CSV table of C-alpha atoms in Angstrom, one decimal:
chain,number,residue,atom,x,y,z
A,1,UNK,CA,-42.5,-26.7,-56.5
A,2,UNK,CA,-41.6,-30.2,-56.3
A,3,UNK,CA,-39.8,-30.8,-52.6
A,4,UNK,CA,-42.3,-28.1,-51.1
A,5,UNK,CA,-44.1,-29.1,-47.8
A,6,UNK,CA,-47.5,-27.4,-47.4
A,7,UNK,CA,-47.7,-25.8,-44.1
A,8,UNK,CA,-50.7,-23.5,-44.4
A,9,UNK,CA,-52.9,-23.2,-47.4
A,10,UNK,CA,-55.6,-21.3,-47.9
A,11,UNK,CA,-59.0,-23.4,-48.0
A,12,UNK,CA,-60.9,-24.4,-51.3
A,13,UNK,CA,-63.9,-23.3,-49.7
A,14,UNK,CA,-62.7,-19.7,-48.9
A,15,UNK,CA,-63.9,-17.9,-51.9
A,16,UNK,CA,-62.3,-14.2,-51.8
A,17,UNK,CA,-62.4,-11.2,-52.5
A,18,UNK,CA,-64.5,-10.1,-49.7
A,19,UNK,CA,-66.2,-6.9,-48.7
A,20,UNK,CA,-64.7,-6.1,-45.3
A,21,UNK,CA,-62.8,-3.5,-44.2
A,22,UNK,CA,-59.1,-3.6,-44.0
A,23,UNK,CA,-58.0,-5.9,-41.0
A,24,UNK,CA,-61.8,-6.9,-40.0
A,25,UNK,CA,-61.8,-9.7,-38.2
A,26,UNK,CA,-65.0,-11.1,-39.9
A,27,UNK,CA,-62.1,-12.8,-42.6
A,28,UNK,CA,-60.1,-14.4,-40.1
A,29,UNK,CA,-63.2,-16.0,-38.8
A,30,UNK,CA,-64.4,-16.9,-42.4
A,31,UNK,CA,-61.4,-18.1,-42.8
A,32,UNK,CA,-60.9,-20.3,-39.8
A,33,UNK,CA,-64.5,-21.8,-40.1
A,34,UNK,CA,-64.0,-22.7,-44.2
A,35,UNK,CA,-60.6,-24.4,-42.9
A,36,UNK,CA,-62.8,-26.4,-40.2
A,37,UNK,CA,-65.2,-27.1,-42.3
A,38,UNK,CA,-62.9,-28.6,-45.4
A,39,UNK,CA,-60.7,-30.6,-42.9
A,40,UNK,CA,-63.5,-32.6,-41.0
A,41,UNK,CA,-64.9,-33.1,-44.6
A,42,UNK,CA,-68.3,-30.9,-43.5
A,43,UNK,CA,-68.6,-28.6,-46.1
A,44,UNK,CA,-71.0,-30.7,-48.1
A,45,UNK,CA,-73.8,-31.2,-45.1
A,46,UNK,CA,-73.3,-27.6,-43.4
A,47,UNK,CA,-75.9,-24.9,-43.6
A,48,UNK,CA,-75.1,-21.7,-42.7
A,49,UNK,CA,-77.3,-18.6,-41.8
A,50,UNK,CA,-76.7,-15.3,-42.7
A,51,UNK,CA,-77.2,-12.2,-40.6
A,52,UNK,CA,-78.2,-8.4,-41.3
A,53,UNK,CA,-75.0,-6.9,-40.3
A,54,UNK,CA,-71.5,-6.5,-42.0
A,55,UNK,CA,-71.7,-10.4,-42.4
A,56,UNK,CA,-74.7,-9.9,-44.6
A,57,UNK,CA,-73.0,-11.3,-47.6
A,58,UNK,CA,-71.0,-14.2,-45.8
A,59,UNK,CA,-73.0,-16.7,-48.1
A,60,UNK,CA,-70.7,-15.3,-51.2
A,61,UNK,CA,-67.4,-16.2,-49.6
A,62,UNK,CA,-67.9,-19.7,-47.9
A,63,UNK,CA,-68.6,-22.3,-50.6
A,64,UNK,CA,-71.8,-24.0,-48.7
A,65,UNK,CA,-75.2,-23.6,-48.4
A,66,UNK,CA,-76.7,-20.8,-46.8
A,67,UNK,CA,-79.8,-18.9,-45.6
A,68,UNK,CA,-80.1,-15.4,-45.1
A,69,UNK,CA,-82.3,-14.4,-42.0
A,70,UNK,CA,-84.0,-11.6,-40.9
A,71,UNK,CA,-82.2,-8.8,-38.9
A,72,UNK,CA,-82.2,-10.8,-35.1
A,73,UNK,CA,-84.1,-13.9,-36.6
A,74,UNK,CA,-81.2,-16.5,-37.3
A,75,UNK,CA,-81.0,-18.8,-34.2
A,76,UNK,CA,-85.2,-18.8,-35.0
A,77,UNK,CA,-84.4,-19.8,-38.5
A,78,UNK,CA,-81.6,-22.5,-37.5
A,79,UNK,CA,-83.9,-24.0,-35.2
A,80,UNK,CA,-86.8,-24.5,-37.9
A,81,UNK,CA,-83.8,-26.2,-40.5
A,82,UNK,CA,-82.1,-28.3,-38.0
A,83,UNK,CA,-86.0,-29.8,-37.0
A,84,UNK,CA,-86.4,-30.6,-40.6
A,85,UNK,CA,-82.9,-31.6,-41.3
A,86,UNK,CA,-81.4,-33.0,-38.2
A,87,UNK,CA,-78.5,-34.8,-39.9
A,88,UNK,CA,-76.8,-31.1,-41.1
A,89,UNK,CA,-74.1,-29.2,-39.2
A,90,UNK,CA,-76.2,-26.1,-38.8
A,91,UNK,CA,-74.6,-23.0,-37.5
A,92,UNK,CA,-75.5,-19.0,-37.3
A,93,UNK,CA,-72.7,-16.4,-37.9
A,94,UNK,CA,-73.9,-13.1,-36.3
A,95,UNK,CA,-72.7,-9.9,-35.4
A,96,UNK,CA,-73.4,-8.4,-31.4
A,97,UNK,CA,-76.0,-6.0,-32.8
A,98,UNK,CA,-77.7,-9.2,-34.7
A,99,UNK,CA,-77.6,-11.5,-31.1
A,100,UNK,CA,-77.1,-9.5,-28.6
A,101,UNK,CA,-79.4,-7.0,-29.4
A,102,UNK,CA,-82.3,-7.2,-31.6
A,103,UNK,CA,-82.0,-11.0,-31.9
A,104,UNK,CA,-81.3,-11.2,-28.4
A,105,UNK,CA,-84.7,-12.9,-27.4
A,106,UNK,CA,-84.2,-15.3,-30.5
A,107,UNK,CA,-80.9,-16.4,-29.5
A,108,UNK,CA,-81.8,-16.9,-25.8
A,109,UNK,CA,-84.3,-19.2,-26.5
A,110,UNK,CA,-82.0,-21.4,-29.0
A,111,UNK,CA,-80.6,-21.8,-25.5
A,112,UNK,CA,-83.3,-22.6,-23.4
A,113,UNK,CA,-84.7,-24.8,-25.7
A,114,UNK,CA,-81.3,-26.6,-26.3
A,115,UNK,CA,-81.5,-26.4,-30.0
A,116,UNK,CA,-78.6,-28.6,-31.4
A,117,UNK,CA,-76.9,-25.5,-33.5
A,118,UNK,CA,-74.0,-23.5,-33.2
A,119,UNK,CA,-73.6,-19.7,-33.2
A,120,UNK,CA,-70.8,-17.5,-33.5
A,121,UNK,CA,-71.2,-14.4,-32.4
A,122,UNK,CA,-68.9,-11.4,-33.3
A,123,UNK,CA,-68.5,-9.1,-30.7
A,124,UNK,CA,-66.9,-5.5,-32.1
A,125,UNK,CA,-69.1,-2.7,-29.2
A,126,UNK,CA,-70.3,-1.1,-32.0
A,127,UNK,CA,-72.4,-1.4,-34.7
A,128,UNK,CA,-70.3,-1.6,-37.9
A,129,UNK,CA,-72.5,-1.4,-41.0
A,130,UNK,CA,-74.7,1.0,-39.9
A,131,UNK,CA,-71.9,3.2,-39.2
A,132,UNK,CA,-70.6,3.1,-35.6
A,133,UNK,CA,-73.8,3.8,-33.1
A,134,UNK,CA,-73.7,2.6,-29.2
A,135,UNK,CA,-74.0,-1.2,-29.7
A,136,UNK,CA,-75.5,-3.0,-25.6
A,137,UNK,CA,-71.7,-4.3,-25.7
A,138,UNK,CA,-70.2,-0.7,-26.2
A,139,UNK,CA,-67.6,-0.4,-23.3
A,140,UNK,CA,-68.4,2.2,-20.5
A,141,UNK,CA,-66.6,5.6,-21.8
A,142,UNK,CA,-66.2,4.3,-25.4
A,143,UNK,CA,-66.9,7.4,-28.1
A,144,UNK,CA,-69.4,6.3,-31.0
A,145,UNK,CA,-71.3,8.4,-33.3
A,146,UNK,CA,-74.3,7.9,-31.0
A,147,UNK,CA,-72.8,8.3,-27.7
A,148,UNK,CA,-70.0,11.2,-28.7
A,149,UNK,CA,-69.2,11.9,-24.9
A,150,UNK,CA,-68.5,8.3,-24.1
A,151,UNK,CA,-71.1,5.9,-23.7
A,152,UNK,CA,-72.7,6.9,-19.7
A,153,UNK,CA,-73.5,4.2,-17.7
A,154,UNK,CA,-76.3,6.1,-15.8
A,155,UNK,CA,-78.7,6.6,-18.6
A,156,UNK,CA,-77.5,3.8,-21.8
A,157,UNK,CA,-76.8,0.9,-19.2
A,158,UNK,CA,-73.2,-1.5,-18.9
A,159,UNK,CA,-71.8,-3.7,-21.4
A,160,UNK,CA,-73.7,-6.8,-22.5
A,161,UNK,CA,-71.6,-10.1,-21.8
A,162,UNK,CA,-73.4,-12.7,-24.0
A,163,UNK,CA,-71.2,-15.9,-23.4
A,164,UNK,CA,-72.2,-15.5,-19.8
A,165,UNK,CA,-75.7,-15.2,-20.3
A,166,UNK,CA,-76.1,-17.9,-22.2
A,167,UNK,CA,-74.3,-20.4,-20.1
A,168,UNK,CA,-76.8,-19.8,-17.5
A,169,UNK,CA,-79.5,-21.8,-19.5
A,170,UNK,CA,-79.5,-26.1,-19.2
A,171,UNK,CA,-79.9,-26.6,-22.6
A,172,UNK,CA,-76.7,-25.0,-23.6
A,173,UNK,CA,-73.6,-27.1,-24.4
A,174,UNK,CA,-71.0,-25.1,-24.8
A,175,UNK,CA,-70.3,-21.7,-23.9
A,176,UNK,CA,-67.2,-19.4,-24.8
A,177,UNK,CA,-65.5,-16.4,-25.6
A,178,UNK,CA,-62.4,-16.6,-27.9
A,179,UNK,CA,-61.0,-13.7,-29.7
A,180,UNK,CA,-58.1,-13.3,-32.7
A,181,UNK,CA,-56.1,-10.5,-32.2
A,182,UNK,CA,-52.8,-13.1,-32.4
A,183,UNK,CA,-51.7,-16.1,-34.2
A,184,UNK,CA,-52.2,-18.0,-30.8
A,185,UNK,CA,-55.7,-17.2,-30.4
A,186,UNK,CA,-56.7,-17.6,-33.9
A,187,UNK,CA,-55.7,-21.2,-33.0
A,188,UNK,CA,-57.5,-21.0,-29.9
A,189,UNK,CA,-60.3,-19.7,-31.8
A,190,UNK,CA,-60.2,-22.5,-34.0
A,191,UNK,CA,-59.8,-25.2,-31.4
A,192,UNK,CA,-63.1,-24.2,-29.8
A,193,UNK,CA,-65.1,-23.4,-33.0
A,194,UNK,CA,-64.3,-27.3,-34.2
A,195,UNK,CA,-65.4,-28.5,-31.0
A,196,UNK,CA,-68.7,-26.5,-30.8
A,197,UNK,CA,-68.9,-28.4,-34.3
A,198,UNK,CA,-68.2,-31.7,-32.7
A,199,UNK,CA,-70.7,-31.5,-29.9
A,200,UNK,CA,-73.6,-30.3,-32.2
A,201,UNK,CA,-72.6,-33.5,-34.3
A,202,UNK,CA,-72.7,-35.5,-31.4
A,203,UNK,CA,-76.3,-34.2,-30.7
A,204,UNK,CA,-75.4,-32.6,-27.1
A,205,UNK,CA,-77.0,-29.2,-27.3
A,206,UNK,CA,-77.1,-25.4,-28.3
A,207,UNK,CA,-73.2,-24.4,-28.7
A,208,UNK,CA,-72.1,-20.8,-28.1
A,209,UNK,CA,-68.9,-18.7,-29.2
A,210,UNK,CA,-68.7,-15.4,-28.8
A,211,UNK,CA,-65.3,-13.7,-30.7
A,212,UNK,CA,-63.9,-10.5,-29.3
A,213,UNK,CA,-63.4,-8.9,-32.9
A,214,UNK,CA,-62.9,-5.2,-34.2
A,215,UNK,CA,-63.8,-2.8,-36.1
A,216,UNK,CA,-61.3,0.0,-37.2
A,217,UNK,CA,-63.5,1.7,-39.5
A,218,UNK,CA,-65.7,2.7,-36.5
A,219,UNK,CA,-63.1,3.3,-33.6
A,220,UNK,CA,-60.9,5.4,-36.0
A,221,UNK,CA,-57.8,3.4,-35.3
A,222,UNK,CA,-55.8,1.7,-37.8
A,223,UNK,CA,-56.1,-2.3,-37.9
A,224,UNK,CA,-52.8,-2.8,-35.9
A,225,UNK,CA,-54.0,-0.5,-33.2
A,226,UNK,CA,-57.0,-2.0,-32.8
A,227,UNK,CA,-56.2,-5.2,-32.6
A,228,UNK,CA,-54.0,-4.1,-29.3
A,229,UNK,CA,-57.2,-2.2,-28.5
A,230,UNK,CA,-58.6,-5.5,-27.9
A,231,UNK,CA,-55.8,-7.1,-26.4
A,232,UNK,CA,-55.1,-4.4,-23.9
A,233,UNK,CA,-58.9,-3.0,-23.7
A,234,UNK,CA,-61.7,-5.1,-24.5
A,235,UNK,CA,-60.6,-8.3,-22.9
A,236,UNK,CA,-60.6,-6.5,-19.8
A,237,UNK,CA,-64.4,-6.4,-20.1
A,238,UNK,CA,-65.0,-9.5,-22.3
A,239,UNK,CA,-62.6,-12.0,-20.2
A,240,UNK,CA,-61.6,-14.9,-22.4
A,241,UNK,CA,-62.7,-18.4,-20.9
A,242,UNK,CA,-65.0,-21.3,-21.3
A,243,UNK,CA,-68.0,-20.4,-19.4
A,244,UNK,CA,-69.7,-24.0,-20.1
A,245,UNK,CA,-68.3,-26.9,-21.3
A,246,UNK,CA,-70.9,-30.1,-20.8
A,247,UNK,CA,-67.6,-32.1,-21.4
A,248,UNK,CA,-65.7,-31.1,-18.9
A,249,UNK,CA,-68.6,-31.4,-16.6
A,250,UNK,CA,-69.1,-35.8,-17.4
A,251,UNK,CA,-65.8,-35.7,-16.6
A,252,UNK,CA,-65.5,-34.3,-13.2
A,253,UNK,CA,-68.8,-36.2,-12.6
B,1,UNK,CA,-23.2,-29.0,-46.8
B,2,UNK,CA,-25.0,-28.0,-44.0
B,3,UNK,CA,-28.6,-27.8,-44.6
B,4,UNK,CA,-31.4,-25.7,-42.9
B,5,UNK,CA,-35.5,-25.5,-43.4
B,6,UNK,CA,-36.5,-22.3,-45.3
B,7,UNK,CA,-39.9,-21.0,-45.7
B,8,UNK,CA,-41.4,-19.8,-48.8
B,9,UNK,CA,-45.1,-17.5,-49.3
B,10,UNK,CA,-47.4,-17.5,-52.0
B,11,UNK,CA,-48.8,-14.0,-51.7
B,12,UNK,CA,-51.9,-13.5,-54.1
B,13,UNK,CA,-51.2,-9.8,-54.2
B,14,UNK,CA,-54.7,-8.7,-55.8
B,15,UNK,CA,-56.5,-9.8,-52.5
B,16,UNK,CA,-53.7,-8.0,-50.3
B,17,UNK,CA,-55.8,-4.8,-48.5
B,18,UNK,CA,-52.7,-3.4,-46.5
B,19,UNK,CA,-54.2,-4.1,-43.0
B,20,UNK,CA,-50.6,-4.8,-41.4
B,21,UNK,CA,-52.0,-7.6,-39.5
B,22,UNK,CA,-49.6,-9.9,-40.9
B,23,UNK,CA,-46.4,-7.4,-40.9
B,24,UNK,CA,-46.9,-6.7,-37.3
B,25,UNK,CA,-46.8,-10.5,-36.2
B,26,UNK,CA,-44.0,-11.8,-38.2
B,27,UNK,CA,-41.3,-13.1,-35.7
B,28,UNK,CA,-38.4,-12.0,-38.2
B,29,UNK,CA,-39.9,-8.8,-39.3
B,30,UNK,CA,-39.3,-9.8,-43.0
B,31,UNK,CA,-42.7,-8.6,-44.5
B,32,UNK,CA,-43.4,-4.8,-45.6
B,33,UNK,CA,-45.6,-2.9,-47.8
B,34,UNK,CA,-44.4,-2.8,-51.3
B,35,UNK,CA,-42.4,0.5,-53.0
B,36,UNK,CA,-42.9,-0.8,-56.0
B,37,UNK,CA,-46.4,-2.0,-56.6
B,38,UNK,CA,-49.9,-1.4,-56.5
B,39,UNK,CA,-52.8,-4.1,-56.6
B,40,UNK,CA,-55.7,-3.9,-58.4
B,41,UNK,CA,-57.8,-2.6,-55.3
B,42,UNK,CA,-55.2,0.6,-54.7
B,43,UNK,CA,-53.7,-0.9,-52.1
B,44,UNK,CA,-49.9,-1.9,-51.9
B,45,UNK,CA,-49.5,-5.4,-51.5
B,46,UNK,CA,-47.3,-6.9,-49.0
B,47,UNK,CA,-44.0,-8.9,-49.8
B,48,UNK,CA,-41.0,-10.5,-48.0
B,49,UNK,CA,-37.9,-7.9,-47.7
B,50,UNK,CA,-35.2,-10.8,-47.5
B,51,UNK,CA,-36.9,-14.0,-48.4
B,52,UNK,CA,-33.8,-16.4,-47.0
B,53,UNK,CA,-35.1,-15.2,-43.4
B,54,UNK,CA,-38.2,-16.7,-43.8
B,55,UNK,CA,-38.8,-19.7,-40.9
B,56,UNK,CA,-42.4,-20.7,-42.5
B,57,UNK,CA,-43.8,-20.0,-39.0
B,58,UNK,CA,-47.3,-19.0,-41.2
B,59,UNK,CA,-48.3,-16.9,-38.6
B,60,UNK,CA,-48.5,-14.0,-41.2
B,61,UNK,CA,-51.2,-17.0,-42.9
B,62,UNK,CA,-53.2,-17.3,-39.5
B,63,UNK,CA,-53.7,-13.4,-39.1
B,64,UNK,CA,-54.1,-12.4,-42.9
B,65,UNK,CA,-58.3,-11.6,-43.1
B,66,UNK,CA,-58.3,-12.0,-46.9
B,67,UNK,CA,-57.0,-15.5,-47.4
B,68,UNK,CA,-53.7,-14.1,-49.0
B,69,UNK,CA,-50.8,-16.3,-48.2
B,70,UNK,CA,-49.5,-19.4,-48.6
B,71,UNK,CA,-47.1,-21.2,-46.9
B,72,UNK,CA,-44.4,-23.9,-47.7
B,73,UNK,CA,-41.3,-25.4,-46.5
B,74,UNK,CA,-38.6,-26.5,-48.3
B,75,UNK,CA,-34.7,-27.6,-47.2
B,76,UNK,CA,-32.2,-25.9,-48.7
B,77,UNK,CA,-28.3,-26.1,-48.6
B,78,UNK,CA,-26.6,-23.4,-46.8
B,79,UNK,CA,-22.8,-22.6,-48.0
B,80,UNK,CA,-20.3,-22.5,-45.1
């Protein structure tokens, strides 16, 4: 093994086996932050909270510290860590039904208060450890166990588009949707995750990324198929883009 | 002798859930579902069909969910 040059190895930090279903995105996403993390030599100052969703156990597969929150509470639970320890990287990892939906008042005021954390927020329309019900970010006509017809815009309401929403408020940083349904958006994915990183090191504000993910438990397709699902479906929906980017915006100025 | 970059994997087959992620992004269509074995978890792990294919693009590394591959590069001699 001598001559061999390491082009991709699996980080330290990246403790397997994990709990997901086969071809969840959740790993990829581990995966990518744990990589981040090791590289910019952060794993030993990051704190990372938990949610109530499929990523309820991400504390046993990335080697940091962690909290666990209550279901919705994690951006309130961020805020009160990064007060007391302002010198951590501090970041949430929640699902949509975690943010968008019972946490959605928690994680809206991270923004207007222009905490200096990072969420990631794992957008799948459904919710996936409870065992498929209407998520707010189900598509219009997408079948779940609660909405078997399709879900019906006239009485359960449209999509929820989170990434949006929050770059609305002024004390938001940086605000994006990524996804990972190819080798070239995984980097992508990576590429905005470190920066959100970046900026809540450099103290600019509350930093936003929302990941198109998927579930193939809960849409009945196989992981392949659903991963063209979001390629050919969701995106449509969820466009991918930077939505705010205080940055860009110094620059233009 | 003419020499040319060859890729190599380190698959940790135990981890391997049979997702396909990885299989249906490989450039050179070199990975598959094992015949032959089966992991710990049930599954069948994936390996390379023709390993002197292999460009050590690691896309198969960027997709997998599980943390399962490896990659490396190493120059060997081609005979021609």
């Amino acid at each position: 093994m001598g001559n061999l040059q390491v082009v991709y190895e699996v980080p330290k930090i990246y403790t397997g086996p994990n709990h997901y279903c086969p071809g969840c995105f959740h790993g990829i996403i581990h995966r990518v932050i744990a990589e981040i993390l090791q590289e910019e030599g952060w794993d030993d100052i990051s704190i990372g909270i938990a949610p109530v969703g499929c990523a309820v156990l991400a504390y046993d597969y990335i080697d940091i510290d962690w909290f666990e929150a209550p279901h919705g509470r994690a951006c309130a639970n961020a805020t009160g860590i990064k007060w007391a320890w302002p010198d951590r990287l501090v970041f949430t990892y929640q699902g949509d039904g975690d943010a968008a939906s019972i946490g959605f008042a928690e994680t809206s005021y991270a923004a207007i208060r222009g905490v200096n954390i990072t969420t990631i927020m794992v957008n799948n329309a459904v919710y996936g450890m409870t065992g498929g019900q209407m998520a707010p970010t189900t598509l219009v006509g997408m079948k779940t166990t609660t909405s078997p017809y399709g879900r019906d815009p006239k009485y359960a309401g449209y999509p929820l588009k989170m990434a949006e929403h929050i770059a609305q408020f002024e004390g938001t940083a940086l605000s994006v949707r990524v996804s990972a349904f190819d080798p070239q958006h995984v980097l992508d994915m990576k590429k905005w995750i470190r920066k959100a990183f970046q900026y809540q090191m450099e103290g600019k504000g509350y930093t936003f990324i929302e990941v198109v993910s998927t579930c193939p438990t809960n849409w009945r397709m196989d992981p392949v198929k659903a991963a063209e699902f979001v390629k050919n479906e969701m995106i449509k929906v969820y466009p991918l883009g930077v939505y705010k980017d205080v940055g860009d915006e110094k620059k233009e100025g | 002798m003419p020499k040319k970059v060859r890729g190599v994997l380190k698959i940790r087959e135990d981890l391997c859930k049979q997702c396909g992620l990885c299989v249906a992004v490989c450039p050179v269509h070199i990975l598959d579902f094992s015949k032959t074995k089966i992991n710990s978890k049930g599954y069948r792990p994936i390996e390379l069909t023709d390993p002197d294919k292999c460009v050590g693009c690691a896309f198969c590394a960027m997709m997998c969910p599980e943390g399962v591959i490896d990659v490396y590069r190493e120059i060997v001699e081609v005979a021609e």
